[in-house]
Tab-separated table of C-alpha atoms in Angstrom:
chain	number	residue	atom	x	y	z
A	51	UNK	CA	0.000	0.000	0.000
A	52	UNK	CA	1.075	3.566	-0.610
A	53	UNK	CA	0.617	4.592	3.074
A	54	UNK	CA	2.982	2.917	5.530
A	55	UNK	CA	2.387	4.705	8.855
A	56	UNK	CA	-0.174	6.993	10.456
A	57	UNK	CA	-1.016	8.766	13.682
A	58	UNK	CA	-3.781	7.204	15.716
A	59	UNK	CA	-5.454	7.336	19.129
A	60	UNK	CA	-4.960	3.930	20.779
A	61	UNK	CA	-6.833	2.399	23.688
A	62	UNK	CA	-3.982	0.697	25.545
A	63	UNK	CA	-5.554	0.309	28.972
A	64	UNK	CA	-9.172	0.599	30.115
A	65	UNK	CA	-10.065	3.684	32.178
A	66	UNK	CA	-6.930	5.475	30.954
A	67	UNK	CA	-6.340	8.262	28.397
A	68	UNK	CA	-5.794	7.167	24.813
A	69	UNK	CA	-2.221	7.084	23.542
A	70	UNK	CA	-1.551	9.186	20.433
A	71	UNK	CA	1.236	7.510	18.495
A	72	UNK	CA	2.540	6.252	15.158
A	73	UNK	CA	1.019	3.014	13.873
A	74	UNK	CA	2.196	0.770	11.025
A	75	UNK	CA	-0.374	-0.156	8.393
A	76	UNK	CA	-0.546	-3.594	6.717
A	77	UNK	CA	1.689	-4.110	3.695
A	78	UNK	CA	-1.254	-4.884	1.411
A	79	UNK	CA	-5.040	-5.012	1.319
A	80	UNK	CA	-6.871	-8.283	1.751
A	81	UNK	CA	-10.004	-9.337	-0.115
A	82	UNK	CA	-12.814	-6.837	0.489
A	83	UNK	CA	-10.652	-4.252	2.272
A	84	UNK	CA	-10.426	-0.557	1.407
A	85	UNK	CA	-7.748	1.982	2.361
A	86	UNK	CA	-9.151	5.422	3.156
A	87	UNK	CA	-7.790	8.756	4.280
A	88	UNK	CA	-9.906	9.856	7.252
A	89	UNK	CA	-10.918	13.506	7.235
A	90	UNK	CA	-13.201	13.790	10.271
A	91	UNK	CA	-14.485	11.519	13.012
A	92	UNK	CA	-17.311	11.814	15.466
A	93	UNK	CA	-17.224	10.592	19.063
A	94	UNK	CA	-20.108	8.416	20.189
A	95	UNK	CA	-21.093	7.207	23.650
A	96	UNK	CA	-20.009	3.756	22.460
A	97	UNK	CA	-16.364	4.840	22.549
A	98	UNK	CA	-16.807	6.251	26.053
A	99	UNK	CA	-18.214	2.877	27.113
A	100	UNK	CA	-15.316	1.042	25.431
A	101	UNK	CA	-12.755	3.126	27.284
A	102	UNK	CA	-14.595	2.554	30.567
A	103	UNK	CA	-15.042	-1.192	29.850
A	104	UNK	CA	-18.705	-0.944	30.810
A	105	UNK	CA	-19.466	-4.312	29.190
A	106	UNK	CA	-16.723	-6.065	31.133
A	107	UNK	CA	-12.963	-6.669	30.729
A	108	UNK	CA	-11.672	-5.695	27.277
A	109	UNK	CA	-10.168	-8.794	25.629
A	110	UNK	CA	-8.827	-6.906	22.605
A	111	UNK	CA	-6.389	-4.417	24.124
A	112	UNK	CA	-4.599	-2.593	22.653
A	113	UNK	CA	-6.968	-1.537	19.884
A	114	UNK	CA	-8.195	1.328	17.743
A	115	UNK	CA	-11.536	3.075	18.183
A	116	UNK	CA	-14.214	5.055	16.377
A	117	UNK	CA	-17.154	4.132	14.180
A	118	UNK	CA	-18.439	7.281	12.449
A	119	UNK	CA	-16.288	9.268	10.053
A	120	UNK	CA	-15.776	10.795	6.636
A	121	UNK	CA	-12.989	9.812	4.279
A	122	UNK	CA	-11.599	9.625	0.760
A	123	UNK	CA	-10.930	6.222	-0.791
A	124	UNK	CA	-7.245	5.736	-1.702
A	125	UNK	CA	-6.990	2.042	-2.658
A	126	UNK	CA	-9.330	-0.929	-2.933
A	127	UNK	CA	-8.631	-4.617	-2.416
A	128	UNK	CA	-9.704	-7.538	-4.561
A	129	UNK	CA	-13.439	-8.017	-4.919
A	130	UNK	CA	-14.406	-4.460	-3.972
A	131	UNK	CA	-17.083	-3.049	-6.292
A	132	UNK	CA	-19.128	-0.441	-4.417
A	133	UNK	CA	-16.352	2.164	-3.970
A	134	UNK	CA	-13.330	3.255	-5.988
A	135	UNK	CA	-10.304	5.519	-5.463
A	136	UNK	CA	-11.309	9.160	-5.192
A	137	UNK	CA	-14.765	8.505	-3.775
A	138	UNK	CA	-15.899	10.474	-0.754
A	139	UNK	CA	-17.454	8.127	1.773
A	140	UNK	CA	-19.182	7.933	5.129
A	141	UNK	CA	-17.617	5.418	7.518
A	142	UNK	CA	-20.270	3.618	9.591
A	143	UNK	CA	-20.533	0.695	12.004
A	144	UNK	CA	-23.768	-0.765	10.666
A	145	UNK	CA	-23.049	-3.162	7.746
A	146	UNK	CA	-24.133	-1.867	4.347
A	147	UNK	CA	-23.508	-2.904	0.760
A	148	UNK	CA	-20.365	-4.736	-0.238
A	149	UNK	CA	-18.086	-7.368	1.195
A	150	UNK	CA	-17.436	-8.170	4.823
A	151	UNK	CA	-13.644	-8.293	5.057
A	152	UNK	CA	-11.269	-9.636	7.674
A	153	UNK	CA	-10.125	-7.159	10.311
A	154	UNK	CA	-6.911	-5.323	9.367
A	155	UNK	CA	-3.579	-6.217	10.955
A	156	UNK	CA	-1.862	-3.093	12.286
A	157	UNK	CA	1.442	-2.959	14.217
A	158	UNK	CA	2.360	-0.682	17.096
A	159	UNK	CA	5.688	-0.681	18.923
A	160	UNK	CA	6.521	-4.129	17.580
A	161	UNK	CA	3.252	-5.766	18.585
A	162	UNK	CA	-0.128	-6.458	17.001
A	163	UNK	CA	-2.746	-3.717	17.276
A	164	UNK	CA	-6.354	-4.826	17.054
A	165	UNK	CA	-9.064	-3.133	15.053
A	166	UNK	CA	-12.563	-3.933	13.910
A	167	UNK	CA	-14.241	-3.624	10.529
A	168	UNK	CA	-14.068	0.156	10.800
A	169	UNK	CA	-12.073	2.585	12.966
A	170	UNK	CA	-12.010	6.362	12.702
A	171	UNK	CA	-9.678	7.639	15.455
A	172	UNK	CA	-6.795	7.417	12.980
A	173	UNK	CA	-5.467	9.394	10.023
A	174	UNK	CA	-5.875	6.440	7.654
A	175	UNK	CA	-7.869	3.241	7.976
A	176	UNK	CA	-8.201	-0.159	6.383
A	177	UNK	CA	-11.948	-0.685	6.349
A	178	UNK	CA	-14.300	-3.473	5.339
A	179	UNK	CA	-16.097	-2.503	2.123
A	180	UNK	CA	-19.527	-2.844	3.743
A	181	UNK	CA	-18.689	-0.121	6.283
A	182	UNK	CA	-18.403	2.555	3.579
A	183	UNK	CA	-21.141	4.423	1.698
A	184	UNK	CA	-20.377	6.939	-1.020
A	185	UNK	CA	-21.668	10.515	-0.808
A	186	UNK	CA	-21.619	13.366	-3.348
A	187	UNK	CA	-18.224	14.997	-3.825
A	188	UNK	CA	-19.642	18.409	-2.897
A	189	UNK	CA	-21.033	17.323	0.476
A	190	UNK	CA	-19.319	18.842	3.532
A	191	UNK	CA	-16.915	16.196	4.883
A	192	UNK	CA	-16.955	17.912	8.277
A	193	UNK	CA	-20.631	17.050	8.711
A	194	UNK	CA	-20.649	13.702	6.914
A	195	UNK	CA	-19.517	11.665	9.989
A	196	UNK	CA	-22.916	12.339	11.552
A	197	UNK	CA	-24.406	9.933	9.009
A	198	UNK	CA	-22.183	7.174	10.391
A	199	UNK	CA	-24.119	6.847	13.649
A	200	UNK	CA	-25.898	9.878	15.147
A	201	UNK	CA	-28.304	10.598	12.291
A	202	UNK	CA	-28.884	7.035	11.141
A	203	UNK	CA	-29.539	5.911	14.723
A	204	UNK	CA	-31.713	8.865	15.737
A	205	UNK	CA	-33.795	8.835	12.577
A	206	UNK	CA	-33.900	5.041	12.516
A	207	UNK	CA	-35.291	4.905	16.052
A	208	UNK	CA	-38.241	7.028	14.934
A	209	UNK	CA	-38.690	5.611	11.442
A	210	UNK	CA	-37.793	1.932	11.900
A	211	UNK	CA	-37.896	0.946	15.570
A	212	UNK	CA	-40.862	3.004	16.768
A	213	UNK	CA	-42.519	3.519	13.357
A	214	UNK	CA	-44.035	6.758	14.658
A	215	UNK	CA	-47.295	7.773	13.010
A	216	UNK	CA	-48.622	11.296	12.435
A	217	UNK	CA	-49.971	12.753	15.662
A	218	UNK	CA	-48.488	10.150	18.003
A	219	UNK	CA	-46.928	11.427	21.218
A	220	UNK	CA	-43.178	10.959	21.662
A	221	UNK	CA	-41.014	11.395	24.761
A	222	UNK	CA	-37.205	11.363	24.598
A	223	UNK	CA	-35.085	10.905	27.702
A	224	UNK	CA	-31.644	12.346	26.898
A	225	UNK	CA	-31.154	14.752	24.008
A	226	UNK	CA	-27.491	14.495	23.090
A	227	UNK	CA	-26.459	13.885	19.485
A	228	UNK	CA	-28.694	10.851	18.881
A	229	UNK	CA	-31.572	12.305	20.886
A	230	UNK	CA	-31.519	15.570	18.944
A	231	UNK	CA	-31.608	13.627	15.688
A	232	UNK	CA	-34.600	11.675	16.986
A	233	UNK	CA	-36.307	14.969	17.849
A	234	UNK	CA	-35.765	16.198	14.284
A	235	UNK	CA	-37.121	12.948	12.873
A	236	UNK	CA	-40.182	13.031	15.131
A	237	UNK	CA	-40.911	16.573	13.982
A	238	UNK	CA	-40.563	15.514	10.324
A	239	UNK	CA	-43.235	12.812	10.725
A	240	UNK	CA	-45.548	15.263	12.555
A	241	UNK	CA	-45.519	13.585	15.942
A	242	UNK	CA	-47.286	15.563	18.681
A	243	UNK	CA	-46.433	16.333	21.359
A	244	UNK	CA	-42.667	15.840	21.201
A	245	UNK	CA	-41.363	16.012	24.762
A	246	UNK	CA	-37.627	16.252	25.483
A	247	UNK	CA	-36.311	15.429	28.965
A	248	UNK	CA	-32.734	16.140	30.049
A	249	UNK	CA	-30.654	17.448	32.929
A	250	UNK	CA	-29.218	20.432	31.029
A	251	UNK	CA	-31.124	23.495	29.866
A	252	UNK	CA	-28.646	24.043	27.031
A	253	UNK	CA	-29.595	20.684	25.518
A	254	UNK	CA	-33.291	21.346	26.046
A	255	UNK	CA	-32.979	24.714	24.299
A	256	UNK	CA	-31.386	22.928	21.358
A	257	UNK	CA	-34.168	20.317	21.396
A	258	UNK	CA	-36.715	23.118	21.007
A	259	UNK	CA	-34.805	24.424	17.996
A	260	UNK	CA	-34.936	20.954	16.453
A	261	UNK	CA	-38.678	20.531	16.941
A	262	UNK	CA	-39.490	19.557	20.537
A	263	UNK	CA	-42.862	21.021	21.495
A	264	UNK	CA	-42.255	20.681	25.244
A	265	UNK	CA	-39.077	20.352	27.325
A	266	UNK	CA	-38.462	19.250	30.895
A	267	UNK	CA	-35.392	19.618	33.080
A	268	UNK	CA	-35.734	16.521	35.239
A	269	UNK	CA	-33.319	17.939	37.802
A	270	UNK	CA	-35.626	20.859	38.593
A	271	UNK	CA	-39.026	19.199	38.056
A	272	UNK	CA	-40.538	17.493	41.107
A	273	UNK	CA	-42.905	15.092	39.348
A	274	UNK	CA	-41.605	14.354	35.860
A	275	UNK	CA	-44.114	11.551	35.240
A	276	UNK	CA	-47.062	13.717	36.253
A	277	UNK	CA	-45.777	16.608	34.156
A	278	UNK	CA	-45.506	14.377	31.072
A	279	UNK	CA	-48.952	12.829	31.613
A	280	UNK	CA	-50.477	16.306	31.873
A	281	UNK	CA	-49.205	16.949	28.341
A	282	UNK	CA	-49.423	13.537	26.643
A	283	UNK	CA	-52.504	12.234	28.477
A	284	UNK	CA	-53.035	10.267	31.677
A	285	UNK	CA	-52.663	6.938	29.831
A	286	UNK	CA	-49.094	7.865	28.929
A	287	UNK	CA	-47.243	8.636	25.686
A	288	UNK	CA	-47.392	6.444	22.581
A	289	UNK	CA	-43.607	6.210	22.226
A	290	UNK	CA	-40.941	6.691	24.902
A	291	UNK	CA	-37.267	6.582	23.913
A	292	UNK	CA	-34.355	6.336	26.324
A	293	UNK	CA	-30.870	7.301	25.163
A	294	UNK	CA	-29.294	7.507	28.630
A	295	UNK	CA	-28.817	3.836	29.500
A	296	UNK	CA	-29.568	4.684	33.145
A	297	UNK	CA	-31.584	1.827	34.640
A	298	UNK	CA	-33.933	3.990	36.711
A	299	UNK	CA	-34.688	6.056	33.581
A	300	UNK	CA	-35.321	2.870	31.593
A	301	UNK	CA	-37.786	1.753	34.259
A	302	UNK	CA	-39.418	5.174	34.244
A	303	UNK	CA	-39.690	5.182	30.452
A	304	UNK	CA	-41.369	1.778	30.438
A	305	UNK	CA	-43.832	2.715	33.188
A	306	UNK	CA	-44.755	5.935	31.379
A	307	UNK	CA	-45.488	4.257	28.047
A	308	UNK	CA	-49.190	3.630	27.494
A	309	UNK	CA	-50.586	0.103	27.381
A	310	UNK	CA	-50.477	-0.009	23.577
A	311	UNK	CA	-47.277	1.988	23.204
A	312	UNK	CA	-43.613	1.336	22.530
A	313	UNK	CA	-40.587	1.803	24.758
A	314	UNK	CA	-37.382	1.985	22.703
A	315	UNK	CA	-34.019	1.641	24.435
A	316	UNK	CA	-31.011	3.239	22.732
A	317	UNK	CA	-28.696	3.685	25.702
A	318	UNK	CA	-27.016	0.607	27.178
A	319	UNK	CA	-26.585	0.210	30.966
A	320	UNK	CA	-23.321	-0.817	32.526
A	321	UNK	CA	-22.827	-4.556	32.873
A	322	UNK	CA	-24.518	-5.666	36.062
A	323	UNK	CA	-26.909	-2.689	36.204
A	324	UNK	CA	-30.236	-4.462	35.800
A	325	UNK	CA	-33.578	-2.771	35.244
A	326	UNK	CA	-36.708	-4.178	36.885
A	327	UNK	CA	-40.000	-4.084	34.966
A	328	UNK	CA	-43.452	-5.640	35.239
A	329	UNK	CA	-43.723	-7.800	32.120
A	330	UNK	CA	-47.454	-8.549	31.990
A	331	UNK	CA	-48.239	-5.655	29.597
A	332	UNK	CA	-45.810	-7.201	27.091
A	333	UNK	CA	-48.197	-10.159	26.732
A	334	UNK	CA	-50.809	-7.786	25.354
A	335	UNK	CA	-50.044	-4.705	23.219
A	336	UNK	CA	-47.136	-2.986	24.937
A	337	UNK	CA	-43.729	-3.234	23.233
A	338	UNK	CA	-40.271	-2.997	24.801
A	339	UNK	CA	-37.476	-2.984	22.253
A	340	UNK	CA	-33.747	-2.383	22.178
A	341	UNK	CA	-32.490	-0.389	19.197
A	342	UNK	CA	-29.490	-1.583	17.201
A	343	UNK	CA	-28.392	1.573	15.436
A	344	UNK	CA	-31.968	2.417	14.538
A	345	UNK	CA	-32.082	-0.749	12.414
A	346	UNK	CA	-30.657	1.439	9.647
A	347	UNK	CA	-29.584	0.317	6.171
A	348	UNK	CA	-26.656	2.638	5.361
A	349	UNK	CA	-26.759	2.147	1.584
A	350	UNK	CA	-30.419	3.269	1.557
A	351	UNK	CA	-30.693	5.641	4.498
A	352	UNK	CA	-27.516	7.697	4.045
A	353	UNK	CA	-28.361	8.852	0.479
A	354	UNK	CA	-31.866	9.737	1.704
A	355	UNK	CA	-30.506	11.789	4.601
A	356	UNK	CA	-27.949	13.473	2.353
A	357	UNK	CA	-30.844	14.717	0.208
A	358	UNK	CA	-32.650	15.997	3.285
A	359	UNK	CA	-29.514	17.812	4.456
A	360	UNK	CA	-28.833	19.367	1.060
A	361	UNK	CA	-32.443	20.559	0.882
A	362	UNK	CA	-32.132	22.246	4.275
A	363	UNK	CA	-34.746	20.048	5.961
A	364	UNK	CA	-32.153	18.232	8.078
A	365	UNK	CA	-29.989	20.550	10.181
A	366	UNK	CA	-26.571	18.997	10.755
A	367	UNK	CA	-24.427	22.036	11.496
A	368	UNK	CA	-26.188	22.838	14.779
A	369	UNK	CA	-25.546	19.276	15.967
A	370	UNK	CA	-21.791	19.929	16.110
A	371	UNK	CA	-21.051	21.698	19.380
A	372	UNK	CA	-17.256	21.198	19.649
A	373	UNK	CA	-14.326	20.533	17.310
A	374	UNK	CA	-10.847	19.227	18.093
A	375	UNK	CA	-7.825	17.794	16.279
A	376	UNK	CA	-6.393	14.286	16.688
A	377	UNK	CA	-3.725	15.431	19.160
A	378	UNK	CA	-6.530	16.770	21.373
A	379	UNK	CA	-8.464	13.491	21.375
A	380	UNK	CA	-8.386	13.056	25.151
A	381	UNK	CA	-9.626	16.621	25.639
A	382	UNK	CA	-12.450	15.832	23.215
A	383	UNK	CA	-13.362	12.678	25.136
A	384	UNK	CA	-13.399	14.659	28.392
A	385	UNK	CA	-15.767	17.124	26.744
A	386	UNK	CA	-18.143	14.310	25.808
A	387	UNK	CA	-17.990	12.872	29.326
A	388	UNK	CA	-19.039	16.225	30.808
A	389	UNK	CA	-22.425	15.685	29.193
A	390	UNK	CA	-22.974	19.143	27.719
A	391	UNK	CA	-21.871	18.381	24.151
A	392	UNK	CA	-24.170	17.588	21.255
A	393	UNK	CA	-21.735	15.981	18.823
A	394	UNK	CA	-17.972	16.399	19.004
A	395	UNK	CA	-16.025	16.305	15.727
A	396	UNK	CA	-12.323	15.462	15.385
A	397	UNK	CA	-10.343	16.727	12.400
A	398	UNK	CA	-7.861	14.018	11.500
A	399	UNK	CA	-5.706	15.605	8.831
A	400	UNK	CA	-2.715	17.623	10.004
């Protein structure tokens, strides 16, 4: 391959800052692999959970991170047909069109460095073909990473998981990047009311700008459930979405949902943090469902969302609250952990 080394942010030890260092790329591409130059990466809660080992001990250390980015294709391996050199692409974690390739074999300080089918916390990446979707050459690469997870998950939760109908009531617990996208999607399908619940007024103000009809700061509201029922009806909302992964909020979301409604879980609790629910309503019409990236199909959904963004109906720019460079990756992660960011973008190119 034409690129031999790159700078990358490496997770060497759980609960510790990432190490920014030089990494050696493989000598050649395997079947179905694609070499890309990464322009921008987003930071998702999934990376925060990986660093904190919330699902248990990390068996793959050291390894690379990141699953939403924008890039330019440099080289393609045998069998690759959906992208070609020069293409601008979104990097995403949900499988799309194309081949599923073996994970790349990087080297760092004389040892193997693990990576999955896609990583974005690096200047270059060897990516499985099915984790790349082409976008128009004139689309802003700074905003394109949002299609890799935040937009496809948020819109997919509304469109695919909850299948919200016109006039249905929607409540969202947690309006970070994914939650704000879900608010936009709910507004697009004419849900009503759209109620955003969060701990921070800055996020709630942004939710209003994206289409929330009512907002609630749960830290300063004595009876959140009663407040929501006053707006959505005593039977409870039609759709309640949790993006926080906090077990008591999951329980609250489920209890609030009406007997024929849907509770959609986006956030994932820490391993060992178990929610307790009364399951009888699930034997009738109530639905409790975990979302897997909004059940999105990148090859279909990303082109659709690109059209919405180019038409001005989907506001991406306001979703980006902070920007950093690769060398500031740990500062960027700290910003995400503080909880007041919408989406943080990392510029990879020096």
